[in-house]
Amino acid sequence: MKAWIKLRYLKNTIWIMKNATQKEKTKVKEGFLGQRMIVIPKNILSIIKKNPLIAGLYFTDIGVFPNASHHSMKRKHGSKQYILIYCYKGEGIISKENKTITLKANTFYIIPPEVAHDYYALKQNPWSIYWIHFTGVQAPFFYDKFIAEHPDTAPQLSLEERRIELFENILDVMEDGYSASNLEFANLSLWQLLNTFLYEKFFIQKNRKFSEDNTIESAIDYMKKHLDISLKINDVAAYFNYSPSHFFTLFKKQTGYSPIHYFNYLKMQKACQYLSFTTMSIKEISFNLGFNDPLYFSRLFKKIMSTSPIQYRTEYKQ
């Protein structure tokens, strides 16, 4: 190849590479089609911090990046807030503390503050994400709950449109401005939003079928269907083919209560409904909840509710 041809080839190659790089930079700079983002101004954050209703947990930034091709972020010193990234489509990577977390469709992860990290969308299948920066004195407790259960993985979620609706609702409200009511509603909604990630089993549709592995939830459902009788731990354990001691250990580990105490709490919850919404006598309520002795029922009710059944009914009517 002659020298002048080589030079021309080299110039064309450099121009093509430079032009491609410029296009990529422009694409990132211009953002992503359908993106939405709210960054709370510092003077508004100072107002939030003085509001006792929402100062304990609030967000500083929130947004959605659909089909975020070429999206990447690198923070050498981390962020000042916790960052929740929810991938609802596509794939991406989060790296922190020598760990690599892969986010796929319907997974999420929380990055703690002041921890160096970077994340990016995969080129072949770029992620679509909702994200939120949150902080406050309550924020660490949400993170601690999350990281204790998912230290190295991005947990899989069920596809729930209501979760996305919560994100969109917060964005809608904040786009209307920073009035006190807007700030309060949006940040109080943050509690529910975080709950949908940490306690998903309560958020998914109620008419779910219990799996064999979900023994304790099945046991609680069994108790709720038998509030009218006097169940013993042996009865419930036998129903689920467990020894009483093993069932007791499993139940208390998950709920924090013994099976019988939990069953009695469910009974008193139902008793409150009878006292509030019916004209049934104390004796009738007692029998309907499997207590043959109305006096024992009344003593148990007062022990748990800190008031007698008659006082409870009177106060409710007033």
PDB file of C-alpha atoms in Angstrom:
ATOM      1  CA  MET A   1       0.000   0.000   0.000  1.00  0.00           C
ATOM      2  CA  LYS A   2       1.425   3.403  -1.028  1.00  0.00           C
ATOM      3  CA  ALA A   3       2.243   5.966   1.675  1.00  0.00           C
ATOM      4  CA  TRP A   4      -0.466   8.469   0.665  1.00  0.00           C
ATOM      5  CA  ILE A   5      -3.111   5.702   0.603  1.00  0.00           C
ATOM      6  CA  LYS A   6      -2.041   4.579   4.080  1.00  0.00           C
ATOM      7  CA  LEU A   7      -2.270   8.169   5.367  1.00  0.00           C
ATOM      8  CA  ARG A   8      -5.739   8.653   3.880  1.00  0.00           C
ATOM      9  CA  TYR A   9      -6.908   5.314   5.338  1.00  0.00           C
ATOM     10  CA  LEU A  10      -5.589   6.298   8.756  1.00  0.00           C
ATOM     11  CA  LYS A  11      -7.311   9.716   8.649  1.00  0.00           C
ATOM     12  CA  ASN A  12     -10.647   8.120   7.665  1.00  0.00           C
ATOM     13  CA  THR A  13     -10.360   5.558  10.454  1.00  0.00           C
ATOM     14  CA  ILE A  14      -9.645   8.266  13.044  1.00  0.00           C
ATOM     15  CA  TRP A  15     -12.595  10.354  11.770  1.00  0.00           C
ATOM     16  CA  ILE A  16     -14.986   7.374  11.976  1.00  0.00           C
ATOM     17  CA  MET A  17     -13.850   6.500  15.511  1.00  0.00           C
ATOM     18  CA  LYS A  18     -14.062  10.121  16.659  1.00  0.00           C
ATOM     19  CA  ASN A  19     -17.518  10.549  15.148  1.00  0.00           C
ATOM     20  CA  ALA A  20     -18.793   7.326  16.736  1.00  0.00           C
ATOM     21  CA  THR A  21     -17.459   8.387  20.140  1.00  0.00           C
ATOM     22  CA  GLN A  22     -19.056  11.810  19.779  1.00  0.00           C
ATOM     23  CA  LYS A  23     -22.412  10.221  18.920  1.00  0.00           C
ATOM     24  CA  GLU A  24     -22.168   7.981  21.998  1.00  0.00           C
ATOM     25  CA  LYS A  25     -21.354  10.925  24.251  1.00  0.00           C
ATOM     26  CA  THR A  26     -24.252  12.896  22.819  1.00  0.00           C
ATOM     27  CA  LYS A  27     -26.621   9.981  23.380  1.00  0.00           C
ATOM     28  CA  VAL A  28     -25.653   9.716  27.044  1.00  0.00           C
ATOM     29  CA  LYS A  29     -25.824  13.477  27.515  1.00  0.00           C
ATOM     30  CA  GLU A  30     -29.289  13.715  25.990  1.00  0.00           C
ATOM     31  CA  GLY A  31     -30.579  10.918  28.202  1.00  0.00           C
ATOM     32  CA  PHE A  32     -33.104   8.230  27.394  1.00  0.00           C
ATOM     33  CA  LEU A  33     -36.465   8.394  25.680  1.00  0.00           C
ATOM     34  CA  GLY A  34     -39.198   8.565  28.325  1.00  0.00           C
ATOM     35  CA  GLN A  35     -36.851   9.333  31.219  1.00  0.00           C
ATOM     36  CA  ARG A  36     -38.115  11.220  34.269  1.00  0.00           C
ATOM     37  CA  MET A  37     -36.055  12.577  37.137  1.00  0.00           C
ATOM     38  CA  ILE A  38     -36.576  14.721  40.225  1.00  0.00           C
ATOM     39  CA  VAL A  39     -33.670  16.182  42.210  1.00  0.00           C
ATOM     40  CA  ILE A  40     -34.798  17.937  45.396  1.00  0.00           C
ATOM     41  CA  PRO A  41     -33.103  21.342  45.808  1.00  0.00           C
ATOM     42  CA  LYS A  42     -30.958  21.842  48.908  1.00  0.00           C
ATOM     43  CA  ASN A  43     -33.189  24.556  50.327  1.00  0.00           C
ATOM     44  CA  ILE A  44     -36.176  22.195  50.046  1.00  0.00           C
ATOM     45  CA  LEU A  45     -34.195  19.418  51.733  1.00  0.00           C
ATOM     46  CA  SER A  46     -33.602  21.747  54.670  1.00  0.00           C
ATOM     47  CA  ILE A  47     -37.386  22.159  54.962  1.00  0.00           C
ATOM     48  CA  ILE A  48     -37.863  18.383  54.904  1.00  0.00           C
ATOM     49  CA  LYS A  49     -35.278  17.919  57.667  1.00  0.00           C
ATOM     50  CA  LYS A  50     -37.292  20.262  59.907  1.00  0.00           C
ATOM     51  CA  ASN A  51     -40.580  18.445  59.305  1.00  0.00           C
ATOM     52  CA  PRO A  52     -40.969  15.787  62.054  1.00  0.00           C
ATOM     53  CA  LEU A  53     -43.511  13.893  59.949  1.00  0.00           C
ATOM     54  CA  ILE A  54     -41.010  12.997  57.216  1.00  0.00           C
ATOM     55  CA  ALA A  55     -37.531  13.876  58.539  1.00  0.00           C
ATOM     56  CA  GLY A  56     -36.865  10.283  59.614  1.00  0.00           C
ATOM     57  CA  LEU A  57     -36.982   8.909  56.064  1.00  0.00           C
ATOM     58  CA  TYR A  58     -36.977  10.953  52.873  1.00  0.00           C
ATOM     59  CA  PHE A  59     -35.616  10.889  49.327  1.00  0.00           C
ATOM     60  CA  THR A  60     -33.280  13.361  47.647  1.00  0.00           C
ATOM     61  CA  ASP A  61     -33.467  12.078  44.060  1.00  0.00           C
ATOM     62  CA  ILE A  62     -35.833   9.803  42.162  1.00  0.00           C
ATOM     63  CA  GLY A  63     -36.181   8.824  38.539  1.00  0.00           C
ATOM     64  CA  VAL A  64     -36.816   6.321  35.785  1.00  0.00           C
ATOM     65  CA  PHE A  65     -34.497   5.543  32.848  1.00  0.00           C
ATOM     66  CA  PRO A  66     -36.242   3.332  30.249  1.00  0.00           C
ATOM     67  CA  ASN A  67     -34.041   1.328  27.871  1.00  0.00           C
ATOM     68  CA  ALA A  68     -30.969   3.074  29.286  1.00  0.00           C
ATOM     69  CA  SER A  69     -28.444   2.191  26.581  1.00  0.00           C
ATOM     70  CA  HIS A  70     -24.863   3.313  27.432  1.00  0.00           C
ATOM     71  CA  HIS A  71     -25.994   4.242  30.960  1.00  0.00           C
ATOM     72  CA  SER A  72     -23.179   4.107  33.501  1.00  0.00           C
ATOM     73  CA  MET A  73     -22.174   5.743  36.781  1.00  0.00           C
ATOM     74  CA  LYS A  74     -18.980   5.615  38.807  1.00  0.00           C
ATOM     75  CA  ARG A  75     -18.569   7.140  42.266  1.00  0.00           C
ATOM     76  CA  LYS A  76     -15.091   6.816  43.770  1.00  0.00           C
ATOM     77  CA  HIS A  77     -16.278   7.977  47.177  1.00  0.00           C
ATOM     78  CA  GLY A  78     -19.812   6.651  47.013  1.00  0.00           C
ATOM     79  CA  SER A  79     -23.031   8.578  47.520  1.00  0.00           C
ATOM     80  CA  LYS A  80     -24.245  10.479  50.562  1.00  0.00           C
ATOM     81  CA  GLN A  81     -27.526   8.553  50.434  1.00  0.00           C
ATOM     82  CA  TYR A  82     -28.690   4.963  50.075  1.00  0.00           C
ATOM     83  CA  ILE A  83     -29.437   4.126  46.449  1.00  0.00           C
ATOM     84  CA  LEU A  84     -32.142   1.642  45.478  1.00  0.00           C
ATOM     85  CA  ILE A  85     -32.045   0.487  41.860  1.00  0.00           C
ATOM     86  CA  TYR A  86     -35.009  -1.510  40.579  1.00  0.00           C
ATOM     87  CA  CYS A  87     -34.487  -3.157  37.192  1.00  0.00           C
ATOM     88  CA  TYR A  88     -37.842  -3.901  35.586  1.00  0.00           C
ATOM     89  CA  LYS A  89     -36.478  -4.871  32.185  1.00  0.00           C
ATOM     90  CA  GLY A  90     -33.107  -5.706  30.622  1.00  0.00           C
ATOM     91  CA  GLU A  91     -29.853  -6.242  32.509  1.00  0.00           C
ATOM     92  CA  GLY A  92     -27.124  -4.304  34.262  1.00  0.00           C
ATOM     93  CA  ILE A  93     -24.178  -4.677  36.611  1.00  0.00           C
ATOM     94  CA  ILE A  94     -23.435  -3.142  40.021  1.00  0.00           C
ATOM     95  CA  SER A  95     -19.907  -3.364  41.454  1.00  0.00           C
ATOM     96  CA  LYS A  96     -18.976  -2.481  45.035  1.00  0.00           C
ATOM     97  CA  GLU A  97     -16.488  -3.707  47.636  1.00  0.00           C
ATOM     98  CA  ASN A  98     -15.062  -6.308  45.244  1.00  0.00           C
ATOM     99  CA  LYS A  99     -18.542  -7.718  44.643  1.00  0.00           C
ATOM    100  CA  THR A 100     -20.359  -7.885  41.339  1.00  0.00           C
ATOM    101  CA  ILE A 101     -24.149  -7.896  41.426  1.00  0.00           C
ATOM    102  CA  THR A 102     -26.107  -8.715  38.281  1.00  0.00           C
ATOM    103  CA  LEU A 103     -29.497  -7.078  37.940  1.00  0.00           C
ATOM    104  CA  LYS A 104     -31.998  -8.719  35.630  1.00  0.00           C
ATOM    105  CA  ALA A 105     -35.676  -8.061  34.994  1.00  0.00           C
ATOM    106  CA  ASN A 106     -37.620  -7.668  38.264  1.00  0.00           C
ATOM    107  CA  THR A 107     -34.639  -7.576  40.598  1.00  0.00           C
ATOM    108  CA  PHE A 108     -33.292  -4.815  42.819  1.00  0.00           C
ATOM    109  CA  TYR A 109     -30.368  -3.862  44.979  1.00  0.00           C
ATOM    110  CA  ILE A 110     -29.558  -1.197  47.594  1.00  0.00           C
ATOM    111  CA  ILE A 111     -26.150   0.495  47.661  1.00  0.00           C
ATOM    112  CA  PRO A 112     -25.125   1.979  51.035  1.00  0.00           C
ATOM    113  CA  PRO A 113     -23.715   5.509  51.367  1.00  0.00           C
ATOM    114  CA  GLU A 114     -20.007   6.383  51.248  1.00  0.00           C
ATOM    115  CA  VAL A 115     -19.090   3.099  49.556  1.00  0.00           C
ATOM    116  CA  ALA A 116     -17.220   3.301  46.244  1.00  0.00           C
ATOM    117  CA  HIS A 117     -19.272   1.759  43.462  1.00  0.00           C
ATOM    118  CA  ASP A 118     -20.071   1.772  39.781  1.00  0.00           C
ATOM    119  CA  TYR A 119     -22.967   0.444  37.757  1.00  0.00           C
ATOM    120  CA  TYR A 120     -23.848   0.214  34.100  1.00  0.00           C
ATOM    121  CA  ALA A 121     -26.350  -1.214  31.635  1.00  0.00           C
ATOM    122  CA  LEU A 122     -25.336  -4.197  29.534  1.00  0.00           C
ATOM    123  CA  LYS A 123     -24.840  -3.272  25.876  1.00  0.00           C
ATOM    124  CA  GLN A 124     -26.639  -6.323  24.476  1.00  0.00           C
ATOM    125  CA  ASN A 125     -29.708  -5.939  26.712  1.00  0.00           C
ATOM    126  CA  PRO A 126     -29.650  -2.515  28.431  1.00  0.00           C
ATOM    127  CA  TRP A 127     -31.649  -2.221  31.597  1.00  0.00           C
ATOM    128  CA  SER A 128     -34.728  -0.127  32.263  1.00  0.00           C
ATOM    129  CA  ILE A 129     -34.625   1.076  35.849  1.00  0.00           C
ATOM    130  CA  TYR A 130     -36.427   3.021  38.518  1.00  0.00           C
ATOM    131  CA  TRP A 131     -34.037   4.428  41.094  1.00  0.00           C
ATOM    132  CA  ILE A 132     -34.217   6.462  44.262  1.00  0.00           C
ATOM    133  CA  HIS A 133     -31.721   8.052  46.666  1.00  0.00           C
ATOM    134  CA  PHE A 134     -33.027   8.040  50.243  1.00  0.00           C
ATOM    135  CA  THR A 135     -31.707   8.976  53.676  1.00  0.00           C
ATOM    136  CA  GLY A 136     -32.756   9.915  57.220  1.00  0.00           C
ATOM    137  CA  VAL A 137     -32.287   8.324  60.641  1.00  0.00           C
ATOM    138  CA  GLN A 138     -34.636   5.455  59.689  1.00  0.00           C
ATOM    139  CA  ALA A 139     -32.861   4.672  56.416  1.00  0.00           C
ATOM    140  CA  PRO A 140     -30.092   2.472  57.907  1.00  0.00           C
ATOM    141  CA  PHE A 141     -32.687   0.118  59.383  1.00  0.00           C
ATOM    142  CA  PHE A 142     -34.171  -0.544  55.949  1.00  0.00           C
ATOM    143  CA  TYR A 143     -30.712  -1.242  54.571  1.00  0.00           C
ATOM    144  CA  ASP A 144     -29.752  -3.491  57.484  1.00  0.00           C
ATOM    145  CA  LYS A 145     -32.900  -5.542  56.928  1.00  0.00           C
ATOM    146  CA  PHE A 146     -32.103  -5.846  53.231  1.00  0.00           C
ATOM    147  CA  ILE A 147     -28.399  -6.694  53.446  1.00  0.00           C
ATOM    148  CA  ALA A 148     -28.927  -9.267  56.216  1.00  0.00           C
ATOM    149  CA  GLU A 149     -31.131 -11.290  53.877  1.00  0.00           C
ATOM    150  CA  HIS A 150     -29.431 -10.523  50.538  1.00  0.00           C
ATOM    151  CA  PRO A 151     -25.706  -9.835  51.062  1.00  0.00           C
ATOM    152  CA  ASP A 152     -24.476 -10.956  47.640  1.00  0.00           C
ATOM    153  CA  THR A 153     -27.445 -11.180  45.305  1.00  0.00           C
ATOM    154  CA  ALA A 154     -30.186  -9.048  43.796  1.00  0.00           C
ATOM    155  CA  PRO A 155     -33.454 -10.616  45.019  1.00  0.00           C
ATOM    156  CA  GLN A 156     -36.056 -11.629  42.473  1.00  0.00           C
ATOM    157  CA  LEU A 157     -39.447  -9.919  42.667  1.00  0.00           C
ATOM    158  CA  SER A 158     -42.816 -10.802  41.226  1.00  0.00           C
ATOM    159  CA  LEU A 159     -44.069  -8.542  38.474  1.00  0.00           C
ATOM    160  CA  GLU A 160     -46.386  -6.073  40.214  1.00  0.00           C
ATOM    161  CA  GLU A 161     -47.703  -3.065  38.325  1.00  0.00           C
ATOM    162  CA  ARG A 162     -48.616  -1.479  41.659  1.00  0.00           C
ATOM    163  CA  ARG A 163     -44.928  -1.101  42.528  1.00  0.00           C
ATOM    164  CA  ILE A 164     -44.307   0.855  39.339  1.00  0.00           C
ATOM    165  CA  GLU A 165     -47.452   2.878  40.001  1.00  0.00           C
ATOM    166  CA  LEU A 166     -46.000   3.930  43.369  1.00  0.00           C
ATOM    167  CA  PHE A 167     -42.835   5.200  41.676  1.00  0.00           C
ATOM    168  CA  GLU A 168     -44.857   7.030  39.023  1.00  0.00           C
ATOM    169  CA  ASN A 169     -47.196   8.512  41.610  1.00  0.00           C
ATOM    170  CA  ILE A 170     -44.301   9.992  43.588  1.00  0.00           C
ATOM    171  CA  LEU A 171     -42.855  11.447  40.381  1.00  0.00           C
ATOM    172  CA  ASP A 172     -46.251  12.892  39.413  1.00  0.00           C
ATOM    173  CA  VAL A 173     -46.696  14.568  42.785  1.00  0.00           C
ATOM    174  CA  MET A 174     -43.197  16.031  42.857  1.00  0.00           C
ATOM    175  CA  GLU A 175     -43.519  17.377  39.320  1.00  0.00           C
ATOM    176  CA  ASP A 176     -46.401  19.497  40.642  1.00  0.00           C
ATOM    177  CA  GLY A 177     -44.014  21.353  42.961  1.00  0.00           C
ATOM    178  CA  TYR A 178     -42.595  21.435  46.472  1.00  0.00           C
ATOM    179  CA  SER A 179     -45.590  22.381  48.579  1.00  0.00           C
ATOM    180  CA  ALA A 180     -45.670  21.004  52.132  1.00  0.00           C
ATOM    181  CA  SER A 181     -48.464  18.576  51.264  1.00  0.00           C
ATOM    182  CA  ASN A 182     -46.619  17.343  48.158  1.00  0.00           C
ATOM    183  CA  LEU A 183     -43.429  16.730  50.128  1.00  0.00           C
ATOM    184  CA  GLU A 184     -45.279  14.958  52.919  1.00  0.00           C
ATOM    185  CA  PHE A 185     -47.339  12.724  50.654  1.00  0.00           C
ATOM    186  CA  ALA A 186     -44.372  11.736  48.486  1.00  0.00           C
ATOM    187  CA  ASN A 187     -42.072  10.962  51.404  1.00  0.00           C
ATOM    188  CA  LEU A 188     -44.705   9.094  53.386  1.00  0.00           C
ATOM    189  CA  SER A 189     -45.261   7.044  50.218  1.00  0.00           C
ATOM    190  CA  LEU A 190     -41.559   6.174  50.369  1.00  0.00           C
ATOM    191  CA  TRP A 191     -42.256   3.916  53.372  1.00  0.00           C
ATOM    192  CA  GLN A 192     -44.757   1.921  51.351  1.00  0.00           C
ATOM    193  CA  LEU A 193     -42.456   1.826  48.338  1.00  0.00           C
ATOM    194  CA  LEU A 194     -39.558   0.392  50.352  1.00  0.00           C
ATOM    195  CA  ASN A 195     -41.931  -2.087  51.994  1.00  0.00           C
ATOM    196  CA  THR A 196     -42.847  -3.486  48.568  1.00  0.00           C
ATOM    197  CA  PHE A 197     -39.199  -4.525  48.192  1.00  0.00           C
ATOM    198  CA  LEU A 198     -38.409  -5.712  51.718  1.00  0.00           C
ATOM    199  CA  TYR A 199     -41.735  -7.415  52.478  1.00  0.00           C
ATOM    200  CA  GLU A 200     -42.894  -8.480  49.058  1.00  0.00           C
ATOM    201  CA  LYS A 201     -44.797 -11.503  50.335  1.00  0.00           C
ATOM    202  CA  PHE A 202     -47.351  -9.133  51.895  1.00  0.00           C
ATOM    203  CA  PHE A 203     -47.514  -6.951  48.802  1.00  0.00           C
ATOM    204  CA  ILE A 204     -48.302  -9.571  46.167  1.00  0.00           C
ATOM    205  CA  GLN A 205     -51.909 -10.491  45.501  1.00  0.00           C
ATOM    206  CA  LYS A 206     -53.677 -11.849  48.568  1.00  0.00           C
ATOM    207  CA  ASN A 207     -55.289 -14.772  46.795  1.00  0.00           C
ATOM    208  CA  ARG A 208     -51.967 -16.572  46.617  1.00  0.00           C
ATOM    209  CA  LYS A 209     -51.513 -20.295  47.213  1.00  0.00           C
ATOM    210  CA  PHE A 210     -49.181 -21.220  50.013  1.00  0.00           C
ATOM    211  CA  SER A 211     -46.211 -23.307  48.982  1.00  0.00           C
ATOM    212  CA  GLU A 212     -45.092 -26.318  50.968  1.00  0.00           C
ATOM    213  CA  ASP A 213     -42.002 -24.400  52.057  1.00  0.00           C
ATOM    214  CA  ASN A 214     -44.090 -21.597  53.495  1.00  0.00           C
ATOM    215  CA  THR A 215     -45.222 -23.617  56.502  1.00  0.00           C
ATOM    216  CA  ILE A 216     -45.630 -20.798  59.013  1.00  0.00           C
ATOM    217  CA  GLU A 217     -47.797 -18.644  56.740  1.00  0.00           C
ATOM    218  CA  SER A 218     -49.888 -21.729  56.044  1.00  0.00           C
ATOM    219  CA  ALA A 219     -50.137 -22.371  59.788  1.00  0.00           C
ATOM    220  CA  ILE A 220     -51.344 -18.816  60.447  1.00  0.00           C
ATOM    221  CA  ASP A 221     -53.934 -19.198  57.707  1.00  0.00           C
ATOM    222  CA  TYR A 222     -55.005 -22.467  59.318  1.00  0.00           C
ATOM    223  CA  MET A 223     -55.362 -20.714  62.698  1.00  0.00           C
ATOM    224  CA  LYS A 224     -57.478 -17.921  61.198  1.00  0.00           C
ATOM    225  CA  LYS A 225     -59.873 -20.504  59.802  1.00  0.00           C
ATOM    226  CA  HIS A 226     -60.244 -22.194  63.204  1.00  0.00           C
ATOM    227  CA  LEU A 227     -60.747 -19.284  65.595  1.00  0.00           C
ATOM    228  CA  ASP A 228     -63.966 -20.902  66.791  1.00  0.00           C
ATOM    229  CA  ILE A 229     -62.245 -23.848  68.429  1.00  0.00           C
ATOM    230  CA  SER A 230     -59.570 -24.407  71.057  1.00  0.00           C
ATOM    231  CA  LEU A 231     -56.447 -25.422  69.149  1.00  0.00           C
ATOM    232  CA  LYS A 232     -53.359 -26.835  70.791  1.00  0.00           C
ATOM    233  CA  ILE A 233     -49.841 -26.673  69.388  1.00  0.00           C
ATOM    234  CA  ASN A 234     -49.901 -30.460  68.936  1.00  0.00           C
ATOM    235  CA  ASP A 235     -52.970 -30.107  66.702  1.00  0.00           C
ATOM    236  CA  VAL A 236     -51.383 -27.538  64.391  1.00  0.00           C
ATOM    237  CA  ALA A 237     -47.998 -29.257  64.319  1.00  0.00           C
ATOM    238  CA  ALA A 238     -49.600 -32.595  63.465  1.00  0.00           C
ATOM    239  CA  TYR A 239     -51.612 -30.998  60.652  1.00  0.00           C
ATOM    240  CA  PHE A 240     -48.335 -29.930  59.005  1.00  0.00           C
ATOM    241  CA  ASN A 241     -46.513 -33.160  59.890  1.00  0.00           C
ATOM    242  CA  TYR A 242     -44.088 -31.553  62.355  1.00  0.00           C
ATOM    243  CA  SER A 243     -43.159 -32.523  65.862  1.00  0.00           C
ATOM    244  CA  PRO A 244     -44.521 -29.983  68.415  1.00  0.00           C
ATOM    245  CA  SER A 245     -41.009 -28.901  69.479  1.00  0.00           C
ATOM    246  CA  HIS A 246     -39.756 -28.366  65.929  1.00  0.00           C
ATOM    247  CA  PHE A 247     -42.916 -26.521  64.910  1.00  0.00           C
ATOM    248  CA  PHE A 248     -42.668 -24.298  68.017  1.00  0.00           C
ATOM    249  CA  THR A 249     -39.071 -23.374  67.132  1.00  0.00           C
ATOM    250  CA  LEU A 250     -39.917 -22.590  63.502  1.00  0.00           C
ATOM    251  CA  PHE A 251     -42.969 -20.541  64.415  1.00  0.00           C
ATOM    252  CA  LYS A 252     -41.268 -18.430  67.077  1.00  0.00           C
ATOM    253  CA  LYS A 253     -38.236 -17.807  64.876  1.00  0.00           C
ATOM    254  CA  GLN A 254     -40.392 -16.353  62.107  1.00  0.00           C
ATOM    255  CA  THR A 255     -43.057 -14.510  64.125  1.00  0.00           C
ATOM    256  CA  GLY A 256     -41.392 -13.765  67.457  1.00  0.00           C
ATOM    257  CA  TYR A 257     -44.299 -15.415  69.318  1.00  0.00           C
ATOM    258  CA  SER A 258     -45.206 -18.892  70.428  1.00  0.00           C
ATOM    259  CA  PRO A 259     -48.011 -20.514  68.366  1.00  0.00           C
ATOM    260  CA  ILE A 260     -50.523 -20.337  71.234  1.00  0.00           C
ATOM    261  CA  HIS A 261     -49.803 -16.672  71.995  1.00  0.00           C
ATOM    262  CA  TYR A 262     -50.147 -15.844  68.316  1.00  0.00           C
ATOM    263  CA  PHE A 263     -53.414 -17.790  68.119  1.00  0.00           C
ATOM    264  CA  ASN A 264     -54.768 -15.878  71.122  1.00  0.00           C
ATOM    265  CA  TYR A 265     -53.819 -12.558  69.508  1.00  0.00           C
ATOM    266  CA  LEU A 266     -55.779 -13.579  66.418  1.00  0.00           C
ATOM    267  CA  LYS A 267     -58.751 -14.485  68.626  1.00  0.00           C
ATOM    268  CA  MET A 268     -58.653 -11.112  70.415  1.00  0.00           C
ATOM    269  CA  GLN A 269     -58.420  -9.337  67.077  1.00  0.00           C
ATOM    270  CA  LYS A 270     -61.620 -11.104  66.039  1.00  0.00           C
ATOM    271  CA  ALA A 271     -63.186 -10.350  69.429  1.00  0.00           C
ATOM    272  CA  CYS A 272     -62.591  -6.628  68.838  1.00  0.00           C
ATOM    273  CA  GLN A 273     -64.463  -6.887  65.556  1.00  0.00           C
ATOM    274  CA  TYR A 274     -67.391  -8.664  67.239  1.00  0.00           C
ATOM    275  CA  LEU A 275     -67.504  -6.025  69.998  1.00  0.00           C
ATOM    276  CA  SER A 276     -67.334  -3.155  67.513  1.00  0.00           C
ATOM    277  CA  PHE A 277     -69.602  -4.337  64.724  1.00  0.00           C
ATOM    278  CA  THR A 278     -72.165  -6.660  66.338  1.00  0.00           C
ATOM    279  CA  THR A 279     -74.568  -6.720  69.275  1.00  0.00           C
ATOM    280  CA  MET A 280     -73.411 -10.170  70.399  1.00  0.00           C
ATOM    281  CA  SER A 281     -73.097 -10.593  74.146  1.00  0.00           C
ATOM    282  CA  ILE A 282     -69.759 -11.258  75.829  1.00  0.00           C
ATOM    283  CA  LYS A 283     -70.911 -14.828  76.422  1.00  0.00           C
ATOM    284  CA  GLU A 284     -71.799 -15.329  72.757  1.00  0.00           C
ATOM    285  CA  ILE A 285     -68.469 -13.876  71.602  1.00  0.00           C
ATOM    286  CA  SER A 286     -66.664 -16.114  74.037  1.00  0.00           C
ATOM    287  CA  PHE A 287     -68.333 -19.247  72.682  1.00  0.00           C
ATOM    288  CA  ASN A 288     -67.800 -18.142  69.078  1.00  0.00           C
ATOM    289  CA  LEU A 289     -64.076 -17.944  69.748  1.00  0.00           C
ATOM    290  CA  GLY A 290     -63.810 -21.372  71.342  1.00  0.00           C
ATOM    291  CA  PHE A 291     -63.824 -20.280  75.008  1.00  0.00           C
ATOM    292  CA  ASN A 292     -66.188 -22.297  77.205  1.00  0.00           C
ATOM    293  CA  ASP A 293     -65.608 -19.937  80.141  1.00  0.00           C
ATOM    294  CA  PRO A 294     -66.662 -16.304  79.451  1.00  0.00           C
ATOM    295  CA  LEU A 295     -64.793 -15.135  82.565  1.00  0.00           C
ATOM    296  CA  TYR A 296     -61.538 -16.627  81.286  1.00  0.00           C
ATOM    297  CA  PHE A 297     -62.180 -14.984  77.901  1.00  0.00           C
ATOM    298  CA  SER A 298     -62.698 -11.600  79.589  1.00  0.00           C
ATOM    299  CA  ARG A 299     -59.502 -11.946  81.644  1.00  0.00           C
ATOM    300  CA  LEU A 300     -57.495 -12.892  78.554  1.00  0.00           C
ATOM    301  CA  PHE A 301     -59.022 -10.017  76.569  1.00  0.00           C
ATOM    302  CA  LYS A 302     -58.083  -7.508  79.287  1.00  0.00           C
ATOM    303  CA  LYS A 303     -54.576  -8.940  79.550  1.00  0.00           C
ATOM    304  CA  ILE A 304     -53.955  -8.487  75.820  1.00  0.00           C
ATOM    305  CA  MET A 305     -55.995  -5.340  75.095  1.00  0.00           C
ATOM    306  CA  SER A 306     -55.463  -3.578  78.464  1.00  0.00           C
ATOM    307  CA  THR A 307     -59.204  -3.054  78.836  1.00  0.00           C
ATOM    308  CA  SER A 308     -62.222  -5.247  79.498  1.00  0.00           C
ATOM    309  CA  PRO A 309     -64.545  -6.316  76.662  1.00  0.00           C
ATOM    310  CA  ILE A 310     -67.356  -4.135  78.053  1.00  0.00           C
ATOM    311  CA  GLN A 311     -65.083  -1.079  78.337  1.00  0.00           C
ATOM    312  CA  TYR A 312     -63.778  -1.673  74.830  1.00  0.00           C
ATOM    313  CA  ARG A 313     -67.312  -1.766  73.385  1.00  0.00           C
ATOM    314  CA  THR A 314     -68.341   1.331  75.326  1.00  0.00           C
ATOM    315  CA  GLU A 315     -65.301   3.330  74.192  1.00  0.00           C
ATOM    316  CA  TYR A 316     -65.829   2.299  70.580  1.00  0.00           C
ATOM    317  CA  LYS A 317     -69.447   3.449  70.606  1.00  0.00           C
ATOM    318  CA  GLN A 318     -68.479   6.771  72.157  1.00  0.00           C
TER     319      GLN A 318
END
